[in-house]
Amino acid sequence: DTTVKQNPRYKLARVGKPVNLICSQTMNHDTMYWYQKKPNQAPKLLLFYYDKILNREADTFEKFQSSRPNNSFCSLYIGSAGLEYSAMYLCASSREREGYAEQFFGPGTRLTVL
Amino acid sequence: GEQVEQLPSSLIVQEGASVLINCSYTDSASVYFPWYKQEPGKRLQFIIDIRSNMERKQNQRLTLLFDKKTKHLSLHITATQPGDSAIYFCSASMYTNAYKVIFGKGTHLHVLP
């Protein structure tokens, strides 16, 4: 199975409420990524896990949290959603222990904040 | 930080035509350049890549050229088909403690039958 799964596929959230998105892969990939994608914009890297090490981008450091309880699962957590968080959230994984490696993407979770 | 620019932002061509998508990046620390394609309603999918120690790579109808001096890449697609209609994303990747990837905004390609 070479697919990355994301749940839920669609999420409605109220301003100020928390949001938790889930990603899973069964390819034993060492790295998992989260991107935010808005229409007509580039996918924006939010954070990534290499094994158990979390790397968060400087400009989104305080806005997003993540956890990776095991190799297969990775979550993205928003503590207090704002209107600007409405976007598609893409999870990806790759096997980088062997060097350069392409990423496998999930279908995305469309988050709408009202 | 690294920036990746893609041109053009959109292309409409007749089936059978060849297309060229250009991509430039800013950070000379970038060493790996995967390209992805997103067909309507589908997930991003890897199509071709090149490393900074290479100048050219071909995969069937796709040819990727890389110029390290000018920090420029170009993706050439020959004999386009309606199934090639998609958004094509260029990306630049550098190694921190994993490969951090920065994407371009994408090129919308529409191939008319």
Short mmCIF file of N, CA, C and O in Angstrom, two decimals, chain A residues 3-5 31 33 35 37 40-43 45 48 50 53 55 57 90 96 99-107, chain B residues 31-32 34 36 38 41-46 49 51-52 89 95-106 108:
data_model
loop_
_atom_site.label_atom_id
_atom_site.label_comp_id
_atom_site.label_asym_id
_atom_site.label_seq_id
_atom_site.Cartn_x
_atom_site.Cartn_y
_atom_site.Cartn_z
N THR A 3 -0.19 4.41 -0.29
CA THR A 3 -1.00 5.62 -0.16
C THR A 3 -0.83 6.25 1.21
O THR A 3 -0.54 5.58 2.21
N VAL A 4 -1.01 7.55 1.21
CA VAL A 4 -1.05 8.33 2.43
C VAL A 4 -2.52 8.68 2.66
O VAL A 4 -3.19 9.15 1.74
N LYS A 5 -2.99 8.45 3.88
CA LYS A 5 -4.41 8.70 4.18
C LYS A 5 -4.53 9.90 5.11
O LYS A 5 -3.67 10.12 5.97
N THR A 31 10.06 10.25 7.25
CA THR A 31 9.72 11.67 7.31
C THR A 31 8.26 11.90 6.93
O THR A 31 7.78 11.33 5.96
N TYR A 33 5.39 15.17 6.49
CA TYR A 33 5.29 16.62 6.31
C TYR A 33 3.84 17.08 6.37
O TYR A 33 2.92 16.35 6.00
N TYR A 35 1.66 20.49 4.90
CA TYR A 35 1.64 21.71 4.09
C TYR A 35 0.26 22.36 4.20
O TYR A 35 -0.75 21.69 4.35
N LYS A 37 -2.25 24.65 1.81
CA LYS A 37 -2.39 25.05 0.40
C LYS A 37 -3.65 25.90 0.24
O LYS A 37 -4.75 25.45 0.55
N ASN A 40 -4.42 29.04 -5.77
CA ASN A 40 -3.45 29.79 -6.57
C ASN A 40 -2.18 30.16 -5.79
O ASN A 40 -1.48 31.11 -6.17
N GLN A 41 -1.92 29.42 -4.74
CA GLN A 41 -0.67 29.63 -4.00
C GLN A 41 0.12 28.32 -3.97
O GLN A 41 -0.42 27.24 -4.18
N ALA A 42 1.40 28.45 -3.70
CA ALA A 42 2.24 27.27 -3.55
C ALA A 42 1.89 26.54 -2.27
O ALA A 42 1.52 27.17 -1.26
N PRO A 43 1.99 25.22 -2.25
CA PRO A 43 1.91 24.52 -0.96
C PRO A 43 2.98 25.09 -0.04
O PRO A 43 4.14 25.20 -0.41
N LEU A 45 5.11 24.77 3.35
CA LEU A 45 5.54 23.84 4.37
C LEU A 45 5.30 24.44 5.76
O LEU A 45 5.72 25.56 6.04
N PHE A 48 7.68 19.43 9.68
CA PHE A 48 7.90 18.04 9.31
C PHE A 48 8.58 17.30 10.45
O PHE A 48 9.28 17.89 11.28
N TYR A 50 11.19 14.22 11.15
CA TYR A 50 12.14 13.21 10.71
C TYR A 50 12.31 12.27 11.89
O TYR A 50 12.85 12.67 12.93
N ILE A 53 11.90 13.69 15.46
CA ILE A 53 12.35 15.08 15.57
C ILE A 53 11.41 15.98 14.78
O ILE A 53 11.25 15.84 13.57
N ASN A 55 10.41 19.55 13.20
CA ASN A 55 10.96 20.80 12.68
C ASN A 55 9.79 21.69 12.27
O ASN A 55 9.01 21.32 11.40
N GLU A 57 8.46 25.48 10.82
CA GLU A 57 8.89 26.66 10.11
C GLU A 57 8.76 27.87 11.02
O GLU A 57 7.83 27.99 11.81
N LEU A 90 -2.29 19.49 3.41
CA LEU A 90 -1.74 18.31 2.75
C LEU A 90 -0.70 17.65 3.64
O LEU A 90 0.19 18.32 4.17
N GLU A 96 13.64 9.11 3.49
CA GLU A 96 14.85 9.88 3.23
C GLU A 96 16.11 9.30 3.85
O GLU A 96 17.18 9.84 3.69
N GLY A 99 18.60 8.84 1.30
CA GLY A 99 19.02 9.98 0.49
C GLY A 99 17.83 10.67 -0.15
O GLY A 99 16.74 10.69 0.38
N TYR A 100 18.07 11.25 -1.31
CA TYR A 100 17.02 11.99 -2.01
C TYR A 100 15.81 11.10 -2.23
O TYR A 100 15.94 9.96 -2.65
N ALA A 101 14.63 11.67 -1.97
CA ALA A 101 13.43 10.86 -2.13
C ALA A 101 12.23 11.76 -2.39
O ALA A 101 12.09 12.81 -1.77
N GLU A 102 11.41 11.31 -3.32
CA GLU A 102 10.19 12.06 -3.60
C GLU A 102 9.19 11.87 -2.47
O GLU A 102 9.28 10.92 -1.68
N GLN A 103 8.23 12.78 -2.40
CA GLN A 103 7.21 12.71 -1.37
C GLN A 103 5.94 12.08 -1.94
O GLN A 103 5.60 12.29 -3.10
N PHE A 104 5.26 11.34 -1.07
CA PHE A 104 3.95 10.78 -1.39
C PHE A 104 2.91 11.60 -0.64
O PHE A 104 3.02 11.76 0.58
N PHE A 105 1.93 12.09 -1.37
CA PHE A 105 0.96 13.00 -0.77
C PHE A 105 -0.37 12.30 -0.47
O PHE A 105 -0.81 11.41 -1.20
N GLY A 106 -1.00 12.79 0.57
CA GLY A 106 -2.37 12.40 0.85
C GLY A 106 -3.34 13.25 0.05
O GLY A 106 -2.93 14.20 -0.63
N PRO A 107 -4.64 12.93 0.13
CA PRO A 107 -5.65 13.66 -0.65
C PRO A 107 -5.95 15.04 -0.10
O PRO A 107 -6.57 15.85 -0.78
N VAL B 31 19.52 21.30 -3.39
CA VAL B 31 20.29 20.25 -4.07
C VAL B 31 19.43 19.22 -4.79
O VAL B 31 19.94 18.37 -5.50
N TYR B 32 18.13 19.28 -4.57
CA TYR B 32 17.27 18.25 -5.12
C TYR B 32 15.98 18.90 -5.57
O TYR B 32 15.42 19.74 -4.86
N PRO B 34 12.44 17.90 -7.10
CA PRO B 34 11.36 17.04 -7.59
C PRO B 34 10.22 17.88 -8.17
O PRO B 34 9.96 19.00 -7.72
N TYR B 36 6.06 17.76 -9.32
CA TYR B 36 4.82 17.05 -9.02
C TYR B 36 3.73 17.54 -9.96
O TYR B 36 3.77 18.64 -10.49
N GLN B 38 -0.66 17.64 -10.33
CA GLN B 38 -1.93 17.43 -9.66
C GLN B 38 -3.05 17.51 -10.68
O GLN B 38 -3.37 18.60 -11.18
N GLY B 41 -9.02 17.15 -9.03
CA GLY B 41 -9.64 16.28 -8.02
C GLY B 41 -8.74 15.21 -7.46
O GLY B 41 -9.20 14.37 -6.68
N LYS B 42 -7.47 15.22 -7.84
CA LYS B 42 -6.57 14.15 -7.36
C LYS B 42 -5.44 14.72 -6.51
O LYS B 42 -5.25 15.93 -6.44
N ARG B 43 -4.68 13.85 -5.89
CA ARG B 43 -3.60 14.29 -5.02
C ARG B 43 -2.36 14.63 -5.83
O ARG B 43 -2.23 14.22 -6.99
N LEU B 44 -1.44 15.36 -5.25
CA LEU B 44 -0.15 15.64 -5.89
C LEU B 44 0.59 14.32 -6.10
O LEU B 44 0.62 13.46 -5.20
N GLN B 45 1.21 14.22 -7.26
CA GLN B 45 1.89 12.97 -7.62
C GLN B 45 3.26 13.32 -8.19
O GLN B 45 3.37 14.17 -9.09
N PHE B 46 4.28 12.64 -7.72
CA PHE B 46 5.63 12.84 -8.22
C PHE B 46 5.73 12.42 -9.69
O PHE B 46 5.18 11.38 -10.08
N ASP B 49 12.41 14.05 -11.18
CA ASP B 49 13.29 14.82 -10.30
C ASP B 49 14.67 14.94 -10.92
O ASP B 49 15.01 14.25 -11.88
N ARG B 51 18.92 16.01 -9.53
CA ARG B 51 19.82 16.41 -8.46
C ARG B 51 20.76 17.49 -8.98
O ARG B 51 20.96 17.61 -10.19
N SER B 52 21.36 18.22 -8.07
CA SER B 52 22.17 19.38 -8.49
C SER B 52 23.46 18.98 -9.18
O SER B 52 24.14 19.84 -9.74
N PHE B 89 3.90 21.40 -10.47
CA PHE B 89 4.62 22.12 -9.43
C PHE B 89 6.11 21.79 -9.48
O PHE B 89 6.50 20.62 -9.47
N TYR B 95 18.84 20.14 2.39
CA TYR B 95 18.92 19.21 3.52
C TYR B 95 19.18 19.99 4.80
O TYR B 95 20.15 20.73 4.91
N THR B 96 18.28 19.84 5.77
CA THR B 96 18.57 20.32 7.12
C THR B 96 18.79 19.05 7.94
O THR B 96 19.85 18.48 7.87
N ASN B 97 17.83 18.55 8.66
CA ASN B 97 17.96 17.19 9.18
C ASN B 97 16.96 16.28 8.47
O ASN B 97 16.72 15.16 8.89
N ALA B 98 16.38 16.79 7.42
CA ALA B 98 15.58 16.04 6.44
C ALA B 98 15.49 16.98 5.26
O ALA B 98 15.96 18.11 5.33
N TYR B 99 14.87 16.53 4.17
CA TYR B 99 14.82 17.39 2.99
C TYR B 99 13.65 18.34 3.08
O TYR B 99 12.52 17.98 2.88
N LYS B 100 13.96 19.61 3.37
CA LYS B 100 12.94 20.65 3.44
C LYS B 100 12.62 21.10 2.01
O LYS B 100 13.51 21.44 1.25
N VAL B 101 11.34 21.09 1.67
CA VAL B 101 10.92 21.32 0.30
C VAL B 101 10.14 22.63 0.19
O VAL B 101 9.20 22.85 0.95
N ILE B 102 10.52 23.47 -0.76
CA ILE B 102 9.79 24.69 -1.06
C ILE B 102 9.22 24.56 -2.46
O ILE B 102 9.94 24.23 -3.41
N PHE B 103 7.92 24.85 -2.59
CA PHE B 103 7.22 24.69 -3.86
C PHE B 103 7.03 26.01 -4.58
O PHE B 103 6.93 27.08 -3.95
N GLY B 104 6.93 25.94 -5.90
CA GLY B 104 6.43 27.05 -6.69
C GLY B 104 4.90 27.06 -6.68
O GLY B 104 4.27 26.13 -6.15
N LYS B 105 4.32 28.11 -7.28
CA LYS B 105 2.87 28.25 -7.25
C LYS B 105 2.16 27.32 -8.23
O LYS B 105 0.95 27.16 -8.17
N GLY B 106 2.91 26.77 -9.16
CA GLY B 106 2.30 25.83 -10.09
C GLY B 106 2.02 26.45 -11.45
O GLY B 106 1.84 27.66 -11.57
N HIS B 108 -0.69 25.84 -14.55
CA HIS B 108 -1.91 25.16 -14.99
C HIS B 108 -1.77 24.84 -16.48
O HIS B 108 -1.74 25.76 -17.30
#
